[in-house]
CSV table of C-alpha atoms in Angstrom, one decimal:
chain,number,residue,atom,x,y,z
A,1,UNK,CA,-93.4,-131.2,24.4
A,2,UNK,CA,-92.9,-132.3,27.8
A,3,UNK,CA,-89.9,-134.8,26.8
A,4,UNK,CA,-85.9,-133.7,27.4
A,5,UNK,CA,-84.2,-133.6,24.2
A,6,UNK,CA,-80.8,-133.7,25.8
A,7,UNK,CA,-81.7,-137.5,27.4
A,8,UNK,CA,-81.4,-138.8,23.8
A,9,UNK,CA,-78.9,-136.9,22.6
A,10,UNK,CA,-77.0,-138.5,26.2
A,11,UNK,CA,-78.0,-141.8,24.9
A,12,UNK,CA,-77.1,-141.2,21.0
A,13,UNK,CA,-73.7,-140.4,22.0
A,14,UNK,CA,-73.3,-143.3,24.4
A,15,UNK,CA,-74.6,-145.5,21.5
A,16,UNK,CA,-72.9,-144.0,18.7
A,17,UNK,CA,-74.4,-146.0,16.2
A,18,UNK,CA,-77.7,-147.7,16.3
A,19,UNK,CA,-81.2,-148.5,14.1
A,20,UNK,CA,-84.5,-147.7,14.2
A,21,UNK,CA,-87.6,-149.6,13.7
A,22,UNK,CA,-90.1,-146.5,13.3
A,23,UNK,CA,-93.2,-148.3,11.3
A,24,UNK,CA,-93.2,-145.3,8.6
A,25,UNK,CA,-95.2,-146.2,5.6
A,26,UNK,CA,-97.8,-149.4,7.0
A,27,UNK,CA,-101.4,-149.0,6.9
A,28,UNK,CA,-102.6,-147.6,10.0
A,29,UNK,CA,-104.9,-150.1,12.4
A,30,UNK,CA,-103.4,-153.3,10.5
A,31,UNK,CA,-101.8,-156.2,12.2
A,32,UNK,CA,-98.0,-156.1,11.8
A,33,UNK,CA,-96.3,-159.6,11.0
A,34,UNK,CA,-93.8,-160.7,13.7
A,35,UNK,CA,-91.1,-161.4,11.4
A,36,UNK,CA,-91.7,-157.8,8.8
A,37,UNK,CA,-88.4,-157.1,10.4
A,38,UNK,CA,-86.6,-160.2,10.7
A,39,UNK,CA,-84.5,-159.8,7.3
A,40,UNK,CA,-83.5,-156.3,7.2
A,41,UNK,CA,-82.5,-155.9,10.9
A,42,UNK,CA,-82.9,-159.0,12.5
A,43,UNK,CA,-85.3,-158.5,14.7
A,44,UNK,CA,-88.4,-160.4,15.5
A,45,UNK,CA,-91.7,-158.9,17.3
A,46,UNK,CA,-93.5,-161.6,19.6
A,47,UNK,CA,-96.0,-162.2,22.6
A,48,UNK,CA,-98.2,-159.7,21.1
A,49,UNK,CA,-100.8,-158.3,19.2
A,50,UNK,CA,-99.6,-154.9,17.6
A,51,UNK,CA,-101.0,-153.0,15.2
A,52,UNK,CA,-99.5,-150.2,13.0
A,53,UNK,CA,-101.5,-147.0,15.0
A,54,UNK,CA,-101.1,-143.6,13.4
A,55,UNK,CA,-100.7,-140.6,15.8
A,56,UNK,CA,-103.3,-137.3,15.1
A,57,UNK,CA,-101.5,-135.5,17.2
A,58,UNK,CA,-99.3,-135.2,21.0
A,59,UNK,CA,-96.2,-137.3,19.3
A,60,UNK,CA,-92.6,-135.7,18.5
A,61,UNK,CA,-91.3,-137.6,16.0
A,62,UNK,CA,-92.5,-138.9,12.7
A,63,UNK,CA,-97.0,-139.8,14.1
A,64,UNK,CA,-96.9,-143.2,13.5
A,65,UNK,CA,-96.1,-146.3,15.2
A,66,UNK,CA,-97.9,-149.4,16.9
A,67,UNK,CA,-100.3,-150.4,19.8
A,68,UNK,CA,-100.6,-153.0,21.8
A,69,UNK,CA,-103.0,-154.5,23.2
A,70,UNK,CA,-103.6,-158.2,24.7
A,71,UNK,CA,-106.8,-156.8,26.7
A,72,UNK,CA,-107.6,-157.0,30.4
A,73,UNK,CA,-104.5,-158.7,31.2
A,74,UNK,CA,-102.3,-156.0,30.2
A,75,UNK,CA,-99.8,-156.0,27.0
A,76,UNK,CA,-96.7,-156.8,26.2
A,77,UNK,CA,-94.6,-157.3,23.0
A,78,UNK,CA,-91.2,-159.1,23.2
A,79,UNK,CA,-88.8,-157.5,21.0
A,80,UNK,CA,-86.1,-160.2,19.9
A,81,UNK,CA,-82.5,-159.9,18.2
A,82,UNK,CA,-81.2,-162.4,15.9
A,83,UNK,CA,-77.3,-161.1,17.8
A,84,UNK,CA,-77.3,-159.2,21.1
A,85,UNK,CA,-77.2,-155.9,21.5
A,86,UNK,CA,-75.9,-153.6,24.7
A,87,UNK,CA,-78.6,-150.4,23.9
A,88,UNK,CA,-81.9,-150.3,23.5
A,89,UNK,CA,-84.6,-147.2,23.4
A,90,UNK,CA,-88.0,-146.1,23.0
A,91,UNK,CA,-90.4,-143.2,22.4
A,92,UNK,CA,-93.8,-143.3,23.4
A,93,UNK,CA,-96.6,-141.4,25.2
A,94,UNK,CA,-97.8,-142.2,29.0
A,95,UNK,CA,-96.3,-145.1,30.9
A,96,UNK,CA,-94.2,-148.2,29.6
A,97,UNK,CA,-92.2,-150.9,31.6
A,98,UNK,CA,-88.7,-152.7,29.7
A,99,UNK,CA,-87.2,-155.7,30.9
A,100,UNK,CA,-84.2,-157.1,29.3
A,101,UNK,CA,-83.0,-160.6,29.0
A,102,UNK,CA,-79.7,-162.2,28.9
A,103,UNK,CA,-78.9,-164.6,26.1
A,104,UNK,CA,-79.3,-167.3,28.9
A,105,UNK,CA,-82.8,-166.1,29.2
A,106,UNK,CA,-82.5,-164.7,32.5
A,107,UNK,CA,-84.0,-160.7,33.5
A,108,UNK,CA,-81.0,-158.9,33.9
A,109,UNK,CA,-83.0,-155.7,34.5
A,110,UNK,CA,-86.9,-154.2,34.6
A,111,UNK,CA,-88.0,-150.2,34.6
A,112,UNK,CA,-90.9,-148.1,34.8
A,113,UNK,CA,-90.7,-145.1,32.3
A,114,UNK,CA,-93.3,-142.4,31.5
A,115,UNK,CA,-95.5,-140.6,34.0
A,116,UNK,CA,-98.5,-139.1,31.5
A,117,UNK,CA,-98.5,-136.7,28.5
A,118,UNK,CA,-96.7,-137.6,24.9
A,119,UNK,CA,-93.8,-137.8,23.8
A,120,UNK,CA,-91.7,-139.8,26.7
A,121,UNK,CA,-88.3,-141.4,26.0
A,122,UNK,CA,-86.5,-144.1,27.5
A,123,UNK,CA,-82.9,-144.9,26.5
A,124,UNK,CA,-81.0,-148.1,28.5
A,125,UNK,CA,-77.5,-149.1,27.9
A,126,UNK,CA,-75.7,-152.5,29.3
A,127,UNK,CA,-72.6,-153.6,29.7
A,128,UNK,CA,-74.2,-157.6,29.8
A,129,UNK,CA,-75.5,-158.2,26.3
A,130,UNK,CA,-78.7,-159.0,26.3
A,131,UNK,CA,-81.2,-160.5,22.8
A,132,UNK,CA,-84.6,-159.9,24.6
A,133,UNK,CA,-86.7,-156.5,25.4
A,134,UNK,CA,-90.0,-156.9,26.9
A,135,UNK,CA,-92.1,-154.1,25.9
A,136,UNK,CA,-95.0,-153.8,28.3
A,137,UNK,CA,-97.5,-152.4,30.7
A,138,UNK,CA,-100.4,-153.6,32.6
A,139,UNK,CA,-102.7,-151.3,30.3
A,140,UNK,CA,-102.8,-150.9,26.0
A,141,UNK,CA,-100.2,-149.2,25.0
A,142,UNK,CA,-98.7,-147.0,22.2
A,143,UNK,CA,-95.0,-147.2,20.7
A,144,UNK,CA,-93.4,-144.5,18.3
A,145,UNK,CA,-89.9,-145.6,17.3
A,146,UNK,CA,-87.7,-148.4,18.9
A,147,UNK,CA,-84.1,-148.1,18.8
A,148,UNK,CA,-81.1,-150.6,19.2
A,149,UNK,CA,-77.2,-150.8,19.1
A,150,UNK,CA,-74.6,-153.4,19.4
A,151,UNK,CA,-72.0,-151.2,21.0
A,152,UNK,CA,-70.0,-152.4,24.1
A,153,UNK,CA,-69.7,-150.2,26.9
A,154,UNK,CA,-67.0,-148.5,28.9
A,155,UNK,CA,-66.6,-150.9,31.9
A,156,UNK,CA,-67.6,-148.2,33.9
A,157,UNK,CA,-71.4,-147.9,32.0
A,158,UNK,CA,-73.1,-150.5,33.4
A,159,UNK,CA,-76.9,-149.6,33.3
A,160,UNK,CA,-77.3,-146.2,32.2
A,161,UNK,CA,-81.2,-145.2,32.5
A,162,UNK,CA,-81.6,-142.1,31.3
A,163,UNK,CA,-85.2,-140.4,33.1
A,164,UNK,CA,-87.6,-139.2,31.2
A,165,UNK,CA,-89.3,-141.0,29.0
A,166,UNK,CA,-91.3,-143.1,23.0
A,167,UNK,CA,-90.7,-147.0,20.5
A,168,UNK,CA,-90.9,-148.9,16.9
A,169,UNK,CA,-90.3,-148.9,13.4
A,170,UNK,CA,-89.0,-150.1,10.0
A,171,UNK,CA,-86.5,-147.5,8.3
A,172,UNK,CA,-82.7,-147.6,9.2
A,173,UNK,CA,-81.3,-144.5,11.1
A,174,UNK,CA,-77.6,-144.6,12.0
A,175,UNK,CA,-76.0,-142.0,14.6
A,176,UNK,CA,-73.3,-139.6,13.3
């Protein structure tokens, strides 16, 4: 696959420990509830339609995932956390943009990830908290498994991207 295993394994270790919203088990092409994951992980999807999307083929990980899609407009699918977290990640094929929020509400950061071709990860780590991703792009677009931890950075970390370039899900995944 055209992805670089050693950017997540950079990021895992950063992270340390972390969960995983991967969307393993729903129905494929249904409409997933913003709040499915609000108990478990606290974590509510919004600004969005998604719907649970099943990969044939061209994905990494486990095939299945969501899409987006808010038509000519473009798409985007807030991912919100009940506490803040300081890392947040994503596989997904093509192109994706992330912004992340402060608890104030204010953009403390925006990236373009991807470039064409499956299985693309993006991995982003802050030393400013932050309780809002934007998960988005000016076409549809397709998510694998999303990935967040509430670790606080060396002071030296700041805003780690690491290039290259995948995101969602419902089963709990720690790190070593």
């Amino acid at each position: 696959p055209p992805w670089n295993p050693e950017q997540r394994l950079a990021w895992e270790a950063q992270v340390g420990e972390w969960s995983t919203l991967d969307f393993t088990g729903l129905p494929s092409e249904e409409r997933i509830p913003e709040d499915l994951y609000a108990a478990e992980f606290g974590v509510t999807l919004t600004n969005g339609l998604i719907f649970s999307y099943t990969f044939e083929s061209g994905f990494p990980l486990d095939g299945q995932g969501f899409a987006a899609s808010q038509g000519s407009a473009g798409s985007s699918v807030d991912v919100v956390f009940d506490t803040p977290v300081h890392a947040f990640a994503v596989d997904f094929p093509g192109e994706i943009l992330l912004t992340l929020f402060s608890e104030e509400g204010e953009e403390i950061f925006t990236g373009a990830f991807g470039g064409g071709g499956a299985g693309r990860f993006a991995g982003l780590i802050s030393d400013e908290p932050f309780d809002r991703v934007r998960v988005w792009d000016t076409d549809p677009f397709l998510v694998d498994d999303l990935r967040f931890g509430m670790v606080v950075p060396g002071p030296a970390t700041a805003l780690v991207l690491l290039p290259g370039l995948g995101l969602l899900g419902g089963r709990r995944r720690s790190g070593r």
